[in-house]
mmCIF file of C-alpha atoms in Angstrom:
data_model
loop_
_atom_site.group_PDB
_atom_site.id
_atom_site.type_symbol
_atom_site.label_atom_id
_atom_site.label_comp_id
_atom_site.label_asym_id
_atom_site.label_seq_id
_atom_site.Cartn_x
_atom_site.Cartn_y
_atom_site.Cartn_z
ATOM 1 C CA THR A 28 -17.342 -11.467 -22.351
ATOM 2 C CA GLY A 29 -16.584 -14.526 -24.371
ATOM 3 C CA GLN A 30 -12.847 -14.509 -23.467
ATOM 4 C CA LEU A 31 -13.504 -13.726 -19.952
ATOM 5 C CA LEU A 32 -15.889 -16.814 -19.607
ATOM 6 C CA SER A 33 -13.415 -18.927 -21.595
ATOM 7 C CA THR A 34 -10.507 -18.102 -18.881
ATOM 8 C CA LEU A 35 -12.726 -18.702 -16.136
ATOM 9 C CA ASP A 36 -13.618 -22.000 -17.441
ATOM 10 C CA ARG A 37 -9.762 -22.769 -17.858
ATOM 11 C CA LEU A 38 -8.942 -21.899 -14.598
ATOM 12 C CA PRO A 39 -9.339 -23.788 -11.508
ATOM 13 C CA GLN A 40 -11.172 -22.231 -8.810
ATOM 14 C CA GLY A 41 -8.360 -22.004 -6.250
ATOM 15 C CA GLN A 42 -6.065 -20.420 -8.853
ATOM 16 C CA PHE A 43 -8.716 -17.613 -9.876
ATOM 17 C CA SER A 44 -9.170 -16.841 -6.275
ATOM 18 C CA ASP A 45 -5.304 -16.337 -5.678
ATOM 19 C CA GLN A 46 -5.074 -14.093 -8.755
ATOM 20 C CA ILE A 47 -8.130 -11.990 -7.288
ATOM 21 C CA ALA A 48 -6.301 -11.735 -3.905
ATOM 22 C CA ALA A 49 -3.190 -10.669 -5.587
ATOM 23 C CA LEU A 50 -4.585 -7.700 -7.212
ATOM 24 C CA PRO A 51 -4.190 -5.101 -4.251
ATOM 25 C CA GLY A 52 -0.648 -5.875 -4.126
ATOM 26 C CA ARG A 53 -0.211 -5.427 -7.825
ATOM 27 C CA PHE A 54 -2.118 -2.235 -7.874
ATOM 28 C CA ALA A 55 -0.110 -0.832 -4.808
ATOM 29 C CA THR A 56 3.094 -1.658 -6.714
ATOM 30 C CA VAL A 57 1.782 0.175 -9.900
ATOM 31 C CA LEU A 58 0.931 3.278 -7.585
ATOM 32 C CA GLU A 59 4.353 3.343 -6.067
ATOM 33 C CA ASN A 60 6.165 2.967 -9.656
ATOM 34 C CA ALA A 61 3.995 6.008 -10.710
ATOM 35 C CA ALA A 62 5.010 8.012 -7.835
ATOM 36 C CA GLU A 63 8.515 7.278 -8.327
ATOM 37 C CA MET A 64 8.405 8.544 -11.692
ATOM 38 C CA CYS A 65 6.446 11.765 -10.635
ATOM 39 C CA GLU A 66 8.888 12.232 -7.597
ATOM 40 C CA PRO A 67 12.037 10.370 -8.297
ATOM 41 C CA GLU A 68 13.544 11.554 -4.799
ATOM 42 C CA ALA A 69 10.542 10.451 -2.989
ATOM 43 C CA GLN A 70 10.829 7.846 -0.011
ATOM 44 C CA PHE A 71 8.460 5.327 0.692
ATOM 45 C CA ILE A 72 7.666 5.323 4.441
ATOM 46 C CA GLN A 73 5.779 2.388 6.110
ATOM 47 C CA VAL A 74 3.726 3.780 9.227
ATOM 48 C CA PRO A 75 3.206 1.567 12.130
ATOM 49 C CA ARG A 76 -0.182 -0.391 12.087
ATOM 50 C CA ARG A 77 -1.971 -1.299 15.254
ATOM 51 C CA THR A 78 -5.212 -1.501 17.021
ATOM 52 C CA LEU A 79 -6.055 1.691 18.888
ATOM 53 C CA LYS A 80 -8.721 1.275 21.812
ATOM 54 C CA THR A 81 -8.445 4.689 23.541
ATOM 55 C CA ASP A 82 -8.044 8.446 22.830
ATOM 56 C CA GLY A 83 -4.440 8.210 24.335
ATOM 57 C CA GLU A 84 -3.343 5.222 22.224
ATOM 58 C CA ILE A 85 -4.640 7.540 19.035
ATOM 59 C CA ASP A 86 -2.660 10.586 20.237
ATOM 60 C CA SER A 87 0.486 8.458 20.830
ATOM 61 C CA TRP A 88 0.407 6.633 17.717
ATOM 62 C CA ALA A 89 -0.203 10.096 15.721
ATOM 63 C CA GLU A 90 2.676 11.591 17.611
ATOM 64 C CA GLU A 91 4.999 8.680 16.710
ATOM 65 C CA VAL A 92 3.913 8.836 12.857
ATOM 66 C CA LYS A 93 4.412 12.707 12.939
ATOM 67 C CA GLN A 94 7.872 12.403 14.292
ATOM 68 C CA GLN A 95 8.804 9.479 11.691
ATOM 69 C CA LEU A 96 7.375 11.526 8.992
ATOM 70 C CA LYS A 97 9.060 14.686 10.075
ATOM 71 C CA THR A 98 12.475 12.921 10.215
ATOM 72 C CA ALA A 99 12.141 11.402 6.956
ATOM 73 C CA LEU A 100 10.905 14.689 5.378
ATOM 74 C CA LYS A 101 14.486 16.171 6.172
ATOM 75 C CA LYS A 102 15.890 13.742 3.381
ATOM 76 C CA GLY A 103 13.134 14.434 0.685
ATOM 77 C CA PRO A 104 9.686 13.918 -0.314
ATOM 78 C CA VAL A 105 7.536 11.306 1.503
ATOM 79 C CA VAL A 106 5.134 8.934 0.331
ATOM 80 C CA ILE A 107 3.101 7.059 2.971
ATOM 81 C CA ARG A 108 2.574 3.169 2.628
#
């Protein structure tokens, strides 16, 4: 606890906020590295991100992602980003 308080006293507010904001990206990198170690042939696939407003848009997006993943799966294991 003392170390934490000392660190907080030394860091400017903005820098501390920046470090907190960077944590999700760092955790994602650690997870990807672990996945690569467990499954070296894995491909990391980024699925499209969008705002969906209707059932039809959901169905269309799901079909698009399904095809993207099936195509990638032909080349080896898939990890979704």
